[in-house]
mmCIF file of C-alpha atoms in Angstrom:
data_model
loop_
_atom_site.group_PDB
_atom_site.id
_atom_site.type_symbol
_atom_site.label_atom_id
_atom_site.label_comp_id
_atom_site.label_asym_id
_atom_site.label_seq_id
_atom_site.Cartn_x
_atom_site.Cartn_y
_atom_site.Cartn_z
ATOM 1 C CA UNK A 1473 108.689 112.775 111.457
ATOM 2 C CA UNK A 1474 107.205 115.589 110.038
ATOM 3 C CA UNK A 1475 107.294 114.256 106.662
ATOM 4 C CA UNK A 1476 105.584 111.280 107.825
ATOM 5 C CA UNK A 1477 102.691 113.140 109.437
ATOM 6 C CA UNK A 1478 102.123 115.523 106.408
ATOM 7 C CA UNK A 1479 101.880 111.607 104.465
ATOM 8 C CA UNK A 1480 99.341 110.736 106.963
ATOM 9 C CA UNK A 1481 97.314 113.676 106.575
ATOM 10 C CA UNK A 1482 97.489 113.233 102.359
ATOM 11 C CA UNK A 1483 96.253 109.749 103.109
ATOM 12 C CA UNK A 1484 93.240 111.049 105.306
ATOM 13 C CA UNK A 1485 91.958 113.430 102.975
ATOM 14 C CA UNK A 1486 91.907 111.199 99.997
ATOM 15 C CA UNK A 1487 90.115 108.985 102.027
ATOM 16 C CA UNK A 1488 87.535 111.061 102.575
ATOM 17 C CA UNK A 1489 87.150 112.245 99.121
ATOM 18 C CA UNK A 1490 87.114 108.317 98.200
ATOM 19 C CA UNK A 1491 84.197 108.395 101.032
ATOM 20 C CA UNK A 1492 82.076 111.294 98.913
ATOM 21 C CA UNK A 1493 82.897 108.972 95.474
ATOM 22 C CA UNK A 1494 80.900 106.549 97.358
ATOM 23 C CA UNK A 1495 78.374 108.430 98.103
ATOM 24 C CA UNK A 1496 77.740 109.519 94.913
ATOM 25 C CA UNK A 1497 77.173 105.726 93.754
ATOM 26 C CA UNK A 1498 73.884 103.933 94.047
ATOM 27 C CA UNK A 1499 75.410 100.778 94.958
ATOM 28 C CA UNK A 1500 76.774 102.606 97.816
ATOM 29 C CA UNK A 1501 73.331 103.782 99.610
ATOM 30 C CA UNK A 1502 73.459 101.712 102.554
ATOM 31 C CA UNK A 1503 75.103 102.502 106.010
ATOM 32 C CA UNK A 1504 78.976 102.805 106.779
ATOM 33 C CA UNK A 1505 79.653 100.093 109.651
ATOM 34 C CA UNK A 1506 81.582 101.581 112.513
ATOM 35 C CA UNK A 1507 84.243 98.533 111.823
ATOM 36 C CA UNK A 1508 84.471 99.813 107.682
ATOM 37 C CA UNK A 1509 84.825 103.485 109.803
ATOM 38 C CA UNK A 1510 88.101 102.530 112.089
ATOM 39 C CA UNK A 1511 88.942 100.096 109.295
ATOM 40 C CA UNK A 1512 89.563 103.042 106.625
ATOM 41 C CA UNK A 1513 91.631 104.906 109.446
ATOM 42 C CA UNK A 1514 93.802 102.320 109.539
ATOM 43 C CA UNK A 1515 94.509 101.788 105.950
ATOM 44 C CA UNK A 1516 95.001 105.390 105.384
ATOM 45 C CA UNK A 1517 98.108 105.358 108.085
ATOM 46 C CA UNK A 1518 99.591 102.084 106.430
ATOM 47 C CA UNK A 1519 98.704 104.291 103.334
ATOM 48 C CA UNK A 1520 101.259 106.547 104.060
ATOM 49 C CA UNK A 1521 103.821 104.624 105.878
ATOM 50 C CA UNK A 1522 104.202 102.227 102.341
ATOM 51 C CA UNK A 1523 104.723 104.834 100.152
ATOM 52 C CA UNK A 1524 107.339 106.436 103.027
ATOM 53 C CA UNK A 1525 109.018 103.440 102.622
ATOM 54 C CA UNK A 1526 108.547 102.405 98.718
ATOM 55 C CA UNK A 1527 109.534 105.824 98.128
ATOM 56 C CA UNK A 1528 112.976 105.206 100.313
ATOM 57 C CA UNK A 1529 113.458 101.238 98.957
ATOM 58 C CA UNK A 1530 112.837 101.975 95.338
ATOM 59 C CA UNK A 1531 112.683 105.580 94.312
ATOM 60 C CA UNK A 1532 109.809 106.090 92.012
ATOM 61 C CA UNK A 1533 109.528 102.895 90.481
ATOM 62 C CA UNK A 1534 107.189 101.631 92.216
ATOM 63 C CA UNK A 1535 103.214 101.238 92.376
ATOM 64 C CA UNK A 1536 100.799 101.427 95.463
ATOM 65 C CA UNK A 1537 97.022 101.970 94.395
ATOM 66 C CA UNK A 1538 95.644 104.257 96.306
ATOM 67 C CA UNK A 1539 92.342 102.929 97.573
ATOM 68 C CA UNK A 1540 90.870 99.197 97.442
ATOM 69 C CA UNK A 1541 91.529 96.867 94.921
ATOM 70 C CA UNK A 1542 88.784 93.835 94.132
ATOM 71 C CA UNK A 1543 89.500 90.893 92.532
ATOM 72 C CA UNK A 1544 87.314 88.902 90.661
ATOM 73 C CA UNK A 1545 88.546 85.573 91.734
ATOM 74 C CA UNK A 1546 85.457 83.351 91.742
ATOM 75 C CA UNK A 1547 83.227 84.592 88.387
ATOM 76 C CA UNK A 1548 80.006 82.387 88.974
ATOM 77 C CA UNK A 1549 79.907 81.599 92.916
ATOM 78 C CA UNK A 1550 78.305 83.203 95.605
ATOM 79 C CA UNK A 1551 81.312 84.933 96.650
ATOM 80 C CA UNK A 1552 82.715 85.975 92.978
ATOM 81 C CA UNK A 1553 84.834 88.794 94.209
ATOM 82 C CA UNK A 1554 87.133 89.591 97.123
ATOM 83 C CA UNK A 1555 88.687 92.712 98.255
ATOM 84 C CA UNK A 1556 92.560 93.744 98.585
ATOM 85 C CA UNK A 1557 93.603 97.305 101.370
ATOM 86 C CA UNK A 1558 96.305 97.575 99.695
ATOM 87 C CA UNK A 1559 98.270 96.221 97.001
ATOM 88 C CA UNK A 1560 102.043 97.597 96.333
ATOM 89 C CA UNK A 1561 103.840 96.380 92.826
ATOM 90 C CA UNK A 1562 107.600 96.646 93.248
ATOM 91 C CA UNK A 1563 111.232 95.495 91.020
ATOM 92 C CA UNK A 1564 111.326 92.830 93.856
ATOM 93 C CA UNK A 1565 107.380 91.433 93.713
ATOM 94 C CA UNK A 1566 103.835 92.273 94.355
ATOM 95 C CA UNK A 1567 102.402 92.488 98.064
ATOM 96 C CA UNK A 1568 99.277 91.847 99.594
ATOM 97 C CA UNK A 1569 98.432 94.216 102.735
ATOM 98 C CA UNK A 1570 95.056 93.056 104.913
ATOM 99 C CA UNK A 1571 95.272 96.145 107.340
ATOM 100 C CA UNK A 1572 93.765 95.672 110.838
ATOM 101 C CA UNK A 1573 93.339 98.406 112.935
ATOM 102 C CA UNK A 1574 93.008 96.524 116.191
ATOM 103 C CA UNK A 1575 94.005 97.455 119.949
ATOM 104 C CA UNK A 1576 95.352 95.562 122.542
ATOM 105 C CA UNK A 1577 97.081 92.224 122.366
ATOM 106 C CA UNK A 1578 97.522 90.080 119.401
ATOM 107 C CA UNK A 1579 97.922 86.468 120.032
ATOM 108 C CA UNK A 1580 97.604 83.359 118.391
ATOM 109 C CA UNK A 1581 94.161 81.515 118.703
ATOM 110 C CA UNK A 1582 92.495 77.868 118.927
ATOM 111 C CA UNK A 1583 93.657 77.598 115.242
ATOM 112 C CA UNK A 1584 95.132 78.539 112.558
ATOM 113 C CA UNK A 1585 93.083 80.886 111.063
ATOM 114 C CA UNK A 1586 92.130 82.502 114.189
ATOM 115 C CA UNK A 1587 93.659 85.687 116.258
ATOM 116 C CA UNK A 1588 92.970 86.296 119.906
ATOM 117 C CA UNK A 1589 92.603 89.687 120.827
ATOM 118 C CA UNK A 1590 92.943 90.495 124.454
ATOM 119 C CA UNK A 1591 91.932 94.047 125.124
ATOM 120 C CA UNK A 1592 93.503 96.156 128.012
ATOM 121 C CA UNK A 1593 90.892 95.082 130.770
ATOM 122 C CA UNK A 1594 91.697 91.695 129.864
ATOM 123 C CA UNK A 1595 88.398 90.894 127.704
ATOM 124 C CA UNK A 1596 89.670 87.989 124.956
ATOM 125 C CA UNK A 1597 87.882 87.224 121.760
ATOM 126 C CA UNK A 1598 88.738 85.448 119.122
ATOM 127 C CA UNK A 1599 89.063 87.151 115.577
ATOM 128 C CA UNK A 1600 89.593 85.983 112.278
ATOM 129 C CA UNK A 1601 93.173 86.037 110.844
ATOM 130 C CA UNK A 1602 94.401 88.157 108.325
ATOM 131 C CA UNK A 1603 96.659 85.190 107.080
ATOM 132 C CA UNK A 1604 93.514 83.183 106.321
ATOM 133 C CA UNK A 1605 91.971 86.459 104.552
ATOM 134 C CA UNK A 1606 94.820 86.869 102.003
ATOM 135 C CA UNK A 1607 95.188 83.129 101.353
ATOM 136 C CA UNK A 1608 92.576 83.075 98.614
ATOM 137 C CA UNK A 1609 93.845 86.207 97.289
ATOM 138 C CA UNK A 1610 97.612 85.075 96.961
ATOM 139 C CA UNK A 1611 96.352 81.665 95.642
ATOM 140 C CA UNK A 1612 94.290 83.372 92.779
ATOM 141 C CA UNK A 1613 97.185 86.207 91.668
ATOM 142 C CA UNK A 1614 100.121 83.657 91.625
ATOM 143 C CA UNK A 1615 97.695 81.761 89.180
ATOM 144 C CA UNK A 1616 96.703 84.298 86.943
ATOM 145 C CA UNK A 1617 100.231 86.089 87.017
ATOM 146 C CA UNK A 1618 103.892 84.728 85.383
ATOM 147 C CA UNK A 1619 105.556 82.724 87.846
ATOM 148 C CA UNK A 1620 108.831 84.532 88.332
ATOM 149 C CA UNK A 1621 106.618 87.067 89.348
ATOM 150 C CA UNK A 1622 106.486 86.970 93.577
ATOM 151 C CA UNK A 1623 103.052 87.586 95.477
ATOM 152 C CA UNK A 1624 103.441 87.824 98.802
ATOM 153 C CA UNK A 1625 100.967 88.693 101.339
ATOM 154 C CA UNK A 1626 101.185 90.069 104.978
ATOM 155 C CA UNK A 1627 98.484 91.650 107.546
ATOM 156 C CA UNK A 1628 99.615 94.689 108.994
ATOM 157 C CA UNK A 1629 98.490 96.440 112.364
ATOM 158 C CA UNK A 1630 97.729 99.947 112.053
ATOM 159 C CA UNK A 1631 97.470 100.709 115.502
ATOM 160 C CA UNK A 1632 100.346 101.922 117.940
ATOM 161 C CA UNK A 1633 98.051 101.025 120.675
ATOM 162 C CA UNK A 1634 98.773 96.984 119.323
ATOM 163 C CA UNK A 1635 100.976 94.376 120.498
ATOM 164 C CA UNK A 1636 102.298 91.399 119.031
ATOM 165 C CA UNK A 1637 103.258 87.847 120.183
ATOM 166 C CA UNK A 1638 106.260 86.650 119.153
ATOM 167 C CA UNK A 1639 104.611 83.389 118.738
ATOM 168 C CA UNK A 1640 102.842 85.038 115.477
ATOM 169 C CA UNK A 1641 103.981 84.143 112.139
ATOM 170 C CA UNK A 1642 106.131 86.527 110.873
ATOM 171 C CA UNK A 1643 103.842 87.611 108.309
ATOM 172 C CA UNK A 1644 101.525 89.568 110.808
ATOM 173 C CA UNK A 1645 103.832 92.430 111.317
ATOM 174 C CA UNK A 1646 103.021 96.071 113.167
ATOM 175 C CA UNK A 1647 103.657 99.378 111.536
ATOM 176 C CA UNK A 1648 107.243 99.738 112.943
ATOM 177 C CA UNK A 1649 108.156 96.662 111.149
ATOM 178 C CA UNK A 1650 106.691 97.526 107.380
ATOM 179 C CA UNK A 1651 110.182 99.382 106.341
ATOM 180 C CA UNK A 1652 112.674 96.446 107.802
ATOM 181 C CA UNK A 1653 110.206 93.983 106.227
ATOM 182 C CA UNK A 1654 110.296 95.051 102.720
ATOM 183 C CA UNK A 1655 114.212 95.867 102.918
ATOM 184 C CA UNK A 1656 114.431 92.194 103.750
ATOM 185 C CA UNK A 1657 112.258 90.752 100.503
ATOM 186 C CA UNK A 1658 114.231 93.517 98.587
ATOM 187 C CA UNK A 1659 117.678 92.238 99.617
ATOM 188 C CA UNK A 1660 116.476 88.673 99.185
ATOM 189 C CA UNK A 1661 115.039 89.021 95.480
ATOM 190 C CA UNK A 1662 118.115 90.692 94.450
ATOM 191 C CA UNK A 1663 120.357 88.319 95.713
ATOM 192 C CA UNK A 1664 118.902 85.713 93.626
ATOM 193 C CA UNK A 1665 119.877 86.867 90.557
ATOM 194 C CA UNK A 1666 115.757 87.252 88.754
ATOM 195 C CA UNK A 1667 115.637 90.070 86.492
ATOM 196 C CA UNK A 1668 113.423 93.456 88.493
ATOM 197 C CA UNK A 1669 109.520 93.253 88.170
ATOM 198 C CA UNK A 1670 107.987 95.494 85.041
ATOM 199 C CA UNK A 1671 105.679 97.287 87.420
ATOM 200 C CA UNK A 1672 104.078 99.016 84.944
ATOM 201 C CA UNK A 1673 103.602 95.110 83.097
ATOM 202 C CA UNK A 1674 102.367 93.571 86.337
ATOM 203 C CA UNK A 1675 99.663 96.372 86.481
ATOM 204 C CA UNK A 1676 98.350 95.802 83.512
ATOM 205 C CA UNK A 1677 97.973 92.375 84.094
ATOM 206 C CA UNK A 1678 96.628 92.968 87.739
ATOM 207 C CA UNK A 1679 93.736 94.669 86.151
ATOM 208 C CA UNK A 1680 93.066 91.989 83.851
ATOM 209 C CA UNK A 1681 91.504 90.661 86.799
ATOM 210 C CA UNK A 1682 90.405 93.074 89.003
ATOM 211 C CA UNK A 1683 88.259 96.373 88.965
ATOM 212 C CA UNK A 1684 89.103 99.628 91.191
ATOM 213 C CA UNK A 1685 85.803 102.096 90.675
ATOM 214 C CA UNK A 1686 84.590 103.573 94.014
ATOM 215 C CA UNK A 1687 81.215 101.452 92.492
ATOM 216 C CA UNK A 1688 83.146 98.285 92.402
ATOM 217 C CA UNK A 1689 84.355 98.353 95.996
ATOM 218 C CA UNK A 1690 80.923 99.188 97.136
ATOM 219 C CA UNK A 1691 79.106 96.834 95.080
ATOM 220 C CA UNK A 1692 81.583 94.353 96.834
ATOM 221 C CA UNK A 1693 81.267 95.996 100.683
ATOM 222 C CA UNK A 1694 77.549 95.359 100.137
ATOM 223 C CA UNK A 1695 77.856 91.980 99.394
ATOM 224 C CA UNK A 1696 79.823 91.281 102.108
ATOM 225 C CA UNK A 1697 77.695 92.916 104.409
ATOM 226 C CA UNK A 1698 74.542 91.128 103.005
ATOM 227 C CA UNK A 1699 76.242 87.645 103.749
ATOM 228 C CA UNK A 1700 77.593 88.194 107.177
ATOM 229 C CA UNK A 1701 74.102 89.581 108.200
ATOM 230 C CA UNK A 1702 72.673 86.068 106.629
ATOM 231 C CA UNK A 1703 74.781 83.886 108.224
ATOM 232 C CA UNK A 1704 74.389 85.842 111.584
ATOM 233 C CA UNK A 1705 70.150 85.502 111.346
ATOM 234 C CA UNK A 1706 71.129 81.745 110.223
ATOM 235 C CA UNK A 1707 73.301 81.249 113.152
ATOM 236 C CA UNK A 1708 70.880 82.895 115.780
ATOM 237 C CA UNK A 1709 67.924 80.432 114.831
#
């Protein structure tokens, strides 16, 4: 336990010195959003809890990047880039975290792509999936990378103050559930005979594709931000 909390408080403070990298960039100079706030808290504890349990499934071989990583799967569109919490190279495949840190009870909504989140005085709203959020993501890396290679993505709840249905896909998984998880894909990809993942390799090739700069992930947050505020002064006409 303790070892877990001193992980958690490692995670913490390199998130805020990622926070004064940001700073420092010119792209950056535009206001943190309380969601991008509670949003970094959360990654920073599923920060610490992967590496717990990379560190236990696979020693040292193993890579987690610590901090965002942003694809560039679109060159040329509107939306040319999109942006990964966390993504963990292992012998047994790559893995695509979209971290929520979210309260309350998780349950499926009107459709696929869609969450309901019903808080603890019973207020429901309807939230977009992390499923749907990785799908482009997972599409884009198992096209760029060799096929024997497995991507895999999963949204993972940050919160202990979250609850999920058992009607979810099994891909939405809470904290608690990151270690059994990953034994499980471990056992499996070993069991099929495929020679281990060259993290180091996969890396590489990862960044083929991809950028990491504090400048890069704020050049993307900004974008983001930009849109959503256009489509909200669109919608509100």
């Amino acid at each position: 336990m303790y070892g877990f909390a001193l992980l958690v408080a490692v995670s913490f403070f390199l998130f805020h010195v990622n926070q004064k990298r940001r700073a420092a960039q010119p792209v950056s100079a535009r206001p943190v959003t309380r969601a991008e706030v509670l949003g970094d808290a959360g990654e920073a504890i599923v920060d610490a809890e992967l590496r717990r349990v990379l560190t236990w499934l696979c020693g040292e071989n193993f890579y987690l990047h610590a901090g965002a990583v942003v694809l560039h799967h679109a060159p040329g569109t509107d939306y040319p880039t999109a942006e990964i919490d966390h993504l963990a190279i292992t012998p047994f495949g790559l893995f695509v975290f979209e971290t929520k840190n979210w309260t309350g009870r998780i349950e499926p909504g009107p459709d696929v792509d869609t969450l309901t989140r019903i808080a603890a005085d019973g207020t429901r709203d309807d939230r977009k999936s992390p499923i749907r959020q990785n799908r482009s993501k997972l599409a884009f890396l198992r096209s760029v990378l060799p096929g024997m290679w497995p991507v895999s993505g999963y949204g993972a709840f940050a919160s202990a103050g979250c609850v999920l249905s058992p009607a979810l896909p099994p891909t939405l998984i809470c904290l608690a559930d990151l270690s059994h998880q990953l034994r499980l894909c471990k056992t499996h990809y070993e069991s099929t005979g495929q020679r281990p993942v060259n993290v180091a390799l996969a890396w590489r090739a990862v960044l083929s594709v991809a950028q990491t700069s504090p400048s890069a992930v704020a050049e993307h947050r900004c974008r983001v931000q930009t849109s959503d505020k256009s489509r909200h002064a669109f919608s509100s006409r």
